[in-house]
Coordinates of C-alpha atoms and ligand atoms in Angstrom, one line a residue:
M182 CA 0.0 0.0 0.0
I183 CA 1.7 3.2 -1.2
V184 CA 0.8 6.5 0.4
L185 CA 2.0 9.9 -0.7
G186 CA 2.2 12.3 2.3
I187 CA 2.2 16.1 1.9
E188 CA 3.1 18.5 4.7
T189 CA 3.0 22.3 4.4
S190 CA 1.7 23.5 7.8
C191 CA 4.5 25.9 8.6
D192 CA 7.9 26.6 7.0
E193 CA 8.8 23.2 5.5
T194 CA 7.5 22.1 2.1
A195 CA 7.6 18.3 2.5
A196 CA 6.4 15.2 0.6
A197 CA 7.2 11.5 1.1
V198 CA 6.3 8.1 -0.2
V199 CA 5.6 5.5 2.5
E200 CA 4.8 1.8 2.1
N201 CA 2.3 0.1 4.5
G202 CA 2.6 3.0 6.9
T203 CA 6.1 2.2 8.0
R204 CA 8.6 1.7 5.1
T205 CA 9.9 5.1 4.0
L206 CA 10.6 5.0 0.3
S207 CA 11.4 8.7 0.1
N208 CA 11.3 11.8 2.3
V209 CA 11.9 15.2 0.7
V210 CA 11.9 18.4 2.9
V211 CA 12.6 21.8 1.6
S212 CA 13.2 24.1 4.5
Q213 CA 12.5 27.9 4.4
I214 CA 14.7 28.7 7.4
D215 CA 17.1 30.9 5.4
I216 CA 14.2 33.1 4.3
H217 CA 12.7 33.5 7.8
R218 CA 15.9 33.8 9.7
E219 CA 16.4 37.5 9.1
F220 CA 13.0 38.1 10.6
G221 CA 13.7 36.0 13.7
G222 CA 10.6 33.8 13.0
V223 CA 8.2 32.5 10.4
V224 CA 6.6 35.2 8.2
P225 CA 3.3 33.6 7.1
E226 CA 2.9 35.4 3.8
L227 CA 6.4 34.6 2.7
A228 CA 5.9 31.0 3.9
S229 CA 2.8 30.4 1.7
R230 CA 4.4 32.0 -1.3
K231 CA 7.5 29.8 -1.0
H232 CA 5.3 26.7 -0.6
V233 CA 3.6 27.6 -3.9
E234 CA 7.0 27.8 -5.6
S235 CA 8.3 24.5 -4.2
I236 CA 5.4 22.1 -3.9
S237 CA 5.3 20.6 -7.4
M238 CA 9.1 20.1 -7.4
V239 CA 9.0 18.5 -3.9
I240 CA 6.2 16.1 -4.8
S241 CA 8.0 15.1 -8.1
K242 CA 11.2 14.5 -6.2
A243 CA 9.5 12.4 -3.6
L244 CA 8.0 10.2 -6.3
S245 CA 11.3 9.9 -8.3
D246 CA 13.4 9.3 -5.1
A247 CA 11.0 6.4 -4.3
C248 CA 11.1 5.1 -7.8
V249 CA 7.4 5.2 -8.1
D250 CA 5.1 6.7 -10.7
L251 CA 2.1 8.8 -9.8
H252 CA -0.2 5.9 -10.8
D253 CA 1.5 3.7 -8.2
V254 CA 0.2 6.0 -5.5
E255 CA -2.8 4.4 -3.8
A256 CA -3.8 7.2 -1.4
I257 CA -2.9 10.7 -0.6
A258 CA -2.5 12.1 2.9
V259 CA -2.1 15.8 3.6
T260 CA -1.9 18.0 6.7
R261 CA -5.1 19.8 7.3
G262 CA -4.0 21.6 10.5
P263 CA -3.2 23.0 12.9
G264 CA -0.9 25.4 11.2
L265 CA -0.7 28.6 9.1
I266 CA -3.8 28.8 6.9
G267 CA -2.1 30.1 3.8
S268 CA 0.7 27.5 4.1
L269 CA -1.8 24.6 4.7
L270 CA -3.9 25.5 1.7
V271 CA -1.0 25.0 -0.7
G272 CA -0.5 21.4 0.4
I273 CA -4.2 20.8 0.6
G274 CA -4.7 22.2 -2.9
A275 CA -2.0 20.0 -4.4
A276 CA -3.3 16.9 -2.6
K277 CA -6.9 17.5 -3.7
G278 CA -5.8 18.0 -7.3
L279 CA -3.9 14.7 -7.3
S280 CA -6.7 12.9 -5.5
Y281 CA -9.2 14.1 -8.1
A282 CA -7.0 13.5 -11.2
L283 CA -5.9 10.1 -10.1
N284 CA -9.2 9.1 -8.5
K285 CA -7.5 8.0 -5.3
P286 CA -8.7 8.6 -1.8
I287 CA -7.5 11.6 0.2
F288 CA -6.9 11.7 4.0
A289 CA -6.9 14.9 5.9
V290 CA -4.3 14.5 8.7
N291 CA -4.0 16.3 12.1
H292 CA -0.4 17.5 12.2
L293 CA 0.1 16.4 15.8
H294 CA -1.2 12.9 15.0
G295 CA 1.3 12.9 12.2
H296 CA 4.1 13.6 14.7
L297 CA 2.9 10.7 16.9
F298 CA 2.8 8.3 14.0
A299 CA 6.4 9.2 13.0
S300 CA 7.1 6.5 15.6
W301 CA 6.0 3.8 13.0
L302 CA 8.4 4.9 10.3
D303 CA 11.1 2.3 9.7
N304 CA 10.1 0.6 12.9
D305 CA 8.2 -2.7 12.6
Q306 CA 8.2 -3.2 16.4
M307 CA 5.7 -0.3 17.1
E308 CA 2.4 -1.2 18.7
F309 CA -0.7 0.3 20.4
P310 CA -1.3 1.6 23.0
F311 CA 1.3 4.2 23.8
L312 CA 1.7 7.6 25.5
G313 CA 3.0 10.3 23.1
L314 CA 4.8 13.5 24.0
V315 CA 4.7 16.0 21.1
V316 CA 7.3 18.7 21.7
S317 CA 7.5 21.1 18.8
G318 CA 7.6 24.8 17.9
G319 CA 3.8 25.1 18.0
H320 CA 2.8 22.5 20.6
T321 CA 3.8 20.7 23.8
S322 CA 1.2 18.0 24.4
I323 CA 0.8 14.6 25.9
F324 CA -1.5 12.1 24.2
E325 CA -2.8 8.7 25.2
V326 CA -3.0 6.8 21.9
R327 CA -5.1 3.6 22.5
T328 CA -5.9 2.8 18.9
P329 CA -5.6 4.7 15.6
L330 CA -8.9 6.4 16.3
D331 CA -8.9 6.6 20.0
I332 CA -6.5 9.4 20.8
E333 CA -6.9 11.5 24.0
I334 CA -5.0 14.6 24.8
I335 CA -4.2 14.5 28.5
G336 CA -1.9 17.5 28.9
K337 CA -0.9 20.6 26.9
T338 CA 0.8 24.0 27.2
R339 CA -1.2 26.9 28.6
D340 CA 1.0 29.4 26.8
D341 CA 4.3 29.0 24.8
A342 CA 5.4 25.6 23.4
A343 CA 8.8 24.2 24.4
G344 CA 10.3 24.9 20.9
E345 CA 8.8 28.4 20.9
A346 CA 10.6 29.0 24.3
Y347 CA 13.9 27.8 22.7
D348 CA 13.3 30.2 19.8
K349 CA 12.4 33.2 22.0
V350 CA 15.2 32.6 24.5
S351 CA 17.7 32.3 21.5
K352 CA 16.3 35.6 20.1
L353 CA 16.6 37.5 23.4
L354 CA 20.2 36.3 23.8
G355 CA 21.0 37.5 20.3
L356 CA 21.7 33.9 19.1
G357 CA 19.6 33.5 16.0
Y358 CA 16.7 31.5 14.7
P359 CA 15.6 28.7 15.0
G360 CA 16.9 28.5 18.6
G361 CA 16.7 24.8 19.4
A362 CA 19.8 23.5 17.8
I363 CA 21.8 26.7 18.7
I364 CA 20.9 26.5 22.4
E365 CA 21.5 22.7 22.5
K366 CA 25.1 23.2 21.2
L367 CA 25.8 26.0 23.7
A368 CA 24.4 23.9 26.6
E369 CA 26.3 20.7 25.6
G370 CA 28.9 20.0 28.3
T371 CA 28.3 23.4 30.0
S372 CA 27.8 23.5 33.8
T373 CA 24.9 25.6 35.1
N374 CA 27.1 26.5 38.1
G375 CA 24.1 26.5 40.3
L376 CA 22.0 28.7 38.0
R377 CA 18.4 27.4 38.2
F378 CA 15.4 28.7 36.4
P379 CA 11.8 28.0 37.6
R380 CA 9.8 24.9 36.5
A381 CA 6.1 25.7 36.2
L382 CA 2.9 23.8 37.2
M383 CA 4.9 21.0 38.9
E384 CA 2.2 20.0 41.4
P385 CA 1.2 16.3 41.4
R386 CA -1.1 15.1 38.6
N387 CA -0.9 18.4 36.7
L388 CA 0.0 17.4 33.1
D389 CA -0.3 20.9 31.6
F390 CA 2.8 22.9 30.7
S391 CA 3.7 26.6 30.9
F392 CA 6.9 28.0 29.5
S393 CA 6.3 31.7 29.3
G394 CA 7.4 32.3 32.9
L395 CA 10.7 30.4 32.2
K396 CA 11.3 32.7 29.2
T397 CA 10.6 35.8 31.3
A398 CA 12.9 34.5 34.0
V399 CA 15.7 34.1 31.5
L400 CA 15.0 37.7 30.2
R401 CA 15.1 39.2 33.7
Y402 CA 18.3 37.3 34.6
S403 CA 19.9 38.4 31.3
E404 CA 18.9 42.0 31.8
K405 CA 20.7 42.0 35.1
I406 CA 23.8 40.3 33.8
F407 CA 24.0 42.2 30.5
A408 CA 22.5 45.5 31.8
N409 CA 24.5 47.6 29.3
R410 CA 23.9 45.4 26.3
Y411 CA 20.1 45.7 25.9
E412 CA 18.7 48.4 23.7
K413 CA 15.6 49.6 25.5
K414 CA 13.8 50.9 22.5
I415 CA 10.3 49.3 22.6
P416 CA 8.9 49.3 26.1
G417 CA 7.4 46.0 27.2
S418 CA 8.6 44.1 24.2
F419 CA 11.3 41.5 24.1
Q420 CA 14.7 43.1 23.7
Q421 CA 17.6 41.5 21.9
I422 CA 21.1 41.6 23.3
T423 CA 23.8 43.2 21.1
P424 CA 26.2 40.6 19.6
L425 CA 29.0 39.4 21.8
E426 CA 32.7 38.9 21.2
P427 CA 33.5 35.2 21.0
S428 CA 35.0 33.7 24.1
S429 CA 34.5 36.8 26.2
D430 CA 33.2 36.5 29.8
D431 CA 29.8 37.4 28.4
C432 CA 29.9 34.3 26.2
H433 CA 30.5 32.1 29.2
H434 CA 27.4 33.7 30.8
I435 CA 25.4 33.0 27.7
Q436 CA 26.5 29.3 27.7
K437 CA 25.5 29.0 31.4
I438 CA 22.1 30.6 30.7
A439 CA 21.6 28.2 27.7
A440 CA 22.4 25.2 29.9
A441 CA 20.2 26.3 32.8
F442 CA 17.3 27.1 30.4
Q443 CA 17.6 23.7 28.6
E444 CA 17.8 21.9 32.0
A445 CA 14.6 23.6 33.1
V446 CA 12.8 22.6 29.8
I447 CA 14.0 19.0 29.8
D448 CA 13.3 18.6 33.5
T449 CA 9.8 19.8 33.1
V450 CA 8.8 17.8 30.1
V451 CA 10.5 14.6 31.3
K452 CA 8.9 14.8 34.8
K453 CA 5.4 15.5 33.3
L454 CA 5.9 12.7 30.8
F455 CA 6.7 10.1 33.5
M456 CA 3.9 11.5 35.7
A457 CA 1.5 10.7 32.9
V458 CA 3.1 7.3 32.5
E459 CA 2.3 6.6 36.2
I460 CA -1.2 8.0 36.0
R461 CA -2.1 6.1 32.9
K462 CA -0.1 3.0 33.7
S463 CA 1.6 3.1 30.4
T464 CA 4.4 0.8 29.3
R465 CA 5.3 2.4 26.0
V466 CA 6.3 6.0 25.3
V467 CA 6.9 8.0 22.1
V468 CA 8.7 11.4 22.2
C469 CA 8.3 13.3 18.9
G470 CA 8.2 16.8 17.3
G471 CA 11.1 19.1 16.5
V472 CA 12.4 19.4 20.1
A473 CA 12.7 15.6 20.2
A474 CA 15.8 16.1 18.0
N475 CA 17.5 17.4 21.1
R476 CA 20.1 14.8 22.3
A477 CA 20.1 15.8 25.9
L478 CA 16.3 15.3 26.0
R479 CA 16.6 12.0 24.1
N480 CA 19.3 10.7 26.5
R481 CA 17.4 11.7 29.6
V482 CA 14.1 10.0 28.4
I483 CA 16.0 6.9 27.4
S484 CA 17.8 6.6 30.8
E485 CA 14.6 7.3 32.9
G486 CA 12.7 4.9 30.7
L487 CA 15.3 2.2 31.3
D488 CA 15.1 2.8 35.1
R489 CA 11.4 2.3 35.1
G490 CA 11.2 -0.6 32.5
I491 CA 9.3 1.6 30.0
D492 CA 9.7 1.1 26.2
I493 CA 11.0 4.4 24.8
I494 CA 10.4 5.1 21.1
L495 CA 12.2 8.1 19.6
P496 CA 11.7 8.6 15.8
A497 CA 14.9 9.1 13.8
I498 CA 16.0 12.8 14.1
S499 CA 15.0 13.3 10.4
F500 CA 11.4 12.3 11.3
C501 CA 11.3 14.6 14.4
S502 CA 11.0 18.0 12.6
D503 CA 8.1 18.4 10.1
N504 CA 8.1 16.0 7.2
G505 CA 5.7 14.3 4.8
A506 CA 6.5 10.7 5.9
M507 CA 4.8 11.1 9.2
I508 CA 1.7 12.4 7.4
A509 CA 1.8 9.4 5.1
A510 CA 2.2 7.0 8.1
R511 CA -0.9 8.6 9.8
G512 CA -2.8 8.5 6.5
Y513 CA -2.2 4.8 6.2
F514 CA -3.9 4.1 9.5
L515 CA -6.8 6.3 8.5
Y516 CA -7.0 4.3 5.2
Q517 CA -7.1 1.1 7.1
E518 CA -9.9 2.4 9.3
G519 CA -11.8 3.5 6.1
I520 CA -11.8 7.2 7.1
A521 CA -11.3 8.9 3.7
D522 CA -12.3 12.5 3.3
S523 CA -14.4 14.2 0.6
L524 CA -12.8 16.9 -1.5
D525 CA -14.6 19.8 0.3
F526 CA -12.5 20.0 3.6
G527 CA -10.7 23.2 4.4
A528 CA -7.6 24.1 6.4
K529 CA -7.8 24.4 10.2
S530 CA -5.5 26.8 12.0
R531 CA -6.4 25.2 15.3
W532 CA -7.4 21.6 15.8
Ligands
KG4_669 O1 8.1 20.0 14.8 P1 8.8 21.2 14.2 O2 9.7 21.0 13.1 O3 7.7 22.3 13.8 C1 6.5 22.5 14.5 O4 5.5 21.7 14.3 O5 6.5 23.4 15.3 O6 9.5 21.9 15.5 C2 10.3 23.1 15.3 C3 10.8 23.5 16.7 C4 11.5 24.8 16.7 O7 11.0 25.6 17.7 C5 13.0 24.5 16.9 O8 13.7 25.5 17.7 C6 12.9 23.2 17.7 O9 11.8 22.5 17.1 N1 14.1 22.3 17.7 C7 14.8 22.0 18.7 C8 15.9 21.3 18.2 N2 15.8 21.2 16.9 C9 14.7 21.8 16.5 N3 14.7 22.3 20.0 C10 15.6 21.8 20.9 N4 16.7 21.1 20.5 C11 16.9 20.8 19.2 N5 18.0 20.2 18.8
ZN670 ZN1 5.4 19.9 13.6

């Protein structure tokens, strides 16, 4: 069963061909990071225009990399939301056109369910039920996935997502966009020297997250340490530090802040994840989404899973950030359940 998966919810134009929901025959991702970097975040109008330019080429390459012809495709899966409406519509339009022209079923996929089903890619050991932590730029949520159609959200962020906190902290420290990989690198092997930022909502049985207080704590601390480096031009808005000389004392401070920030994020998500494991008596855990590419997070989840005898499934790093293969994997399960969509569905910014 060959499924073509298409993903354009944010700033990656992606398509992939997946066989039987697990075997990845191709996975093409064209990132727009270079375009958005100078703005310090994704500019929706630029994103949708770029998707329009790239989508046909990305789909053609996914088919040719997989050595399949359009007529070999048996179903089309596409991200319906949540995401940027203009961006989503580009993928949805392409998918509907193909579905109509080829007379093949179309499956509208929830992007977060796509991240969860990345755990099936190139992994024939995967089984239901499982607990899934999605940590990305837009979401930080815990799901209990009992069957393909029985998916319950049991915790989510009340404000910023974990990846969004990485991006905002990186921006306020003048480090660039996107912040995740930059902060991970600075934090690697760096001691926090006792610097500790707050962890929010840690009371027992609370599975919700909040990262905006952490971000503000980093800002307040940085303002104190780098008092002379902040340009106070826009009252109340996030200020960016002026660039630093490499290996100055200030750089050591930045590294320490990055390490303490990352420790607070990882500590929070891991404690909440295993709190959920205990509450739901789960034995299998999936950690996915862009932030799941973080090696410190991966190592901590693996070691705590080992201590508790819990199976930990971490999708390959290339399947953590947004991609079409995870959408195809999810589409395959919808196909098996007979849940095809008609051609009149629209994009959903929230879902
Ligand atoms: O899943 P994703 O590609 O897009 C969304 O659905 O949001 O996640 C992107 C997010 C960004 O916020 C980025 O900073 C973060 O994932 N990220 C990381 C790492 N790589 C990407 N965060 C922490 N450590 C990383 N290595
Ligand atoms: Zn995503």
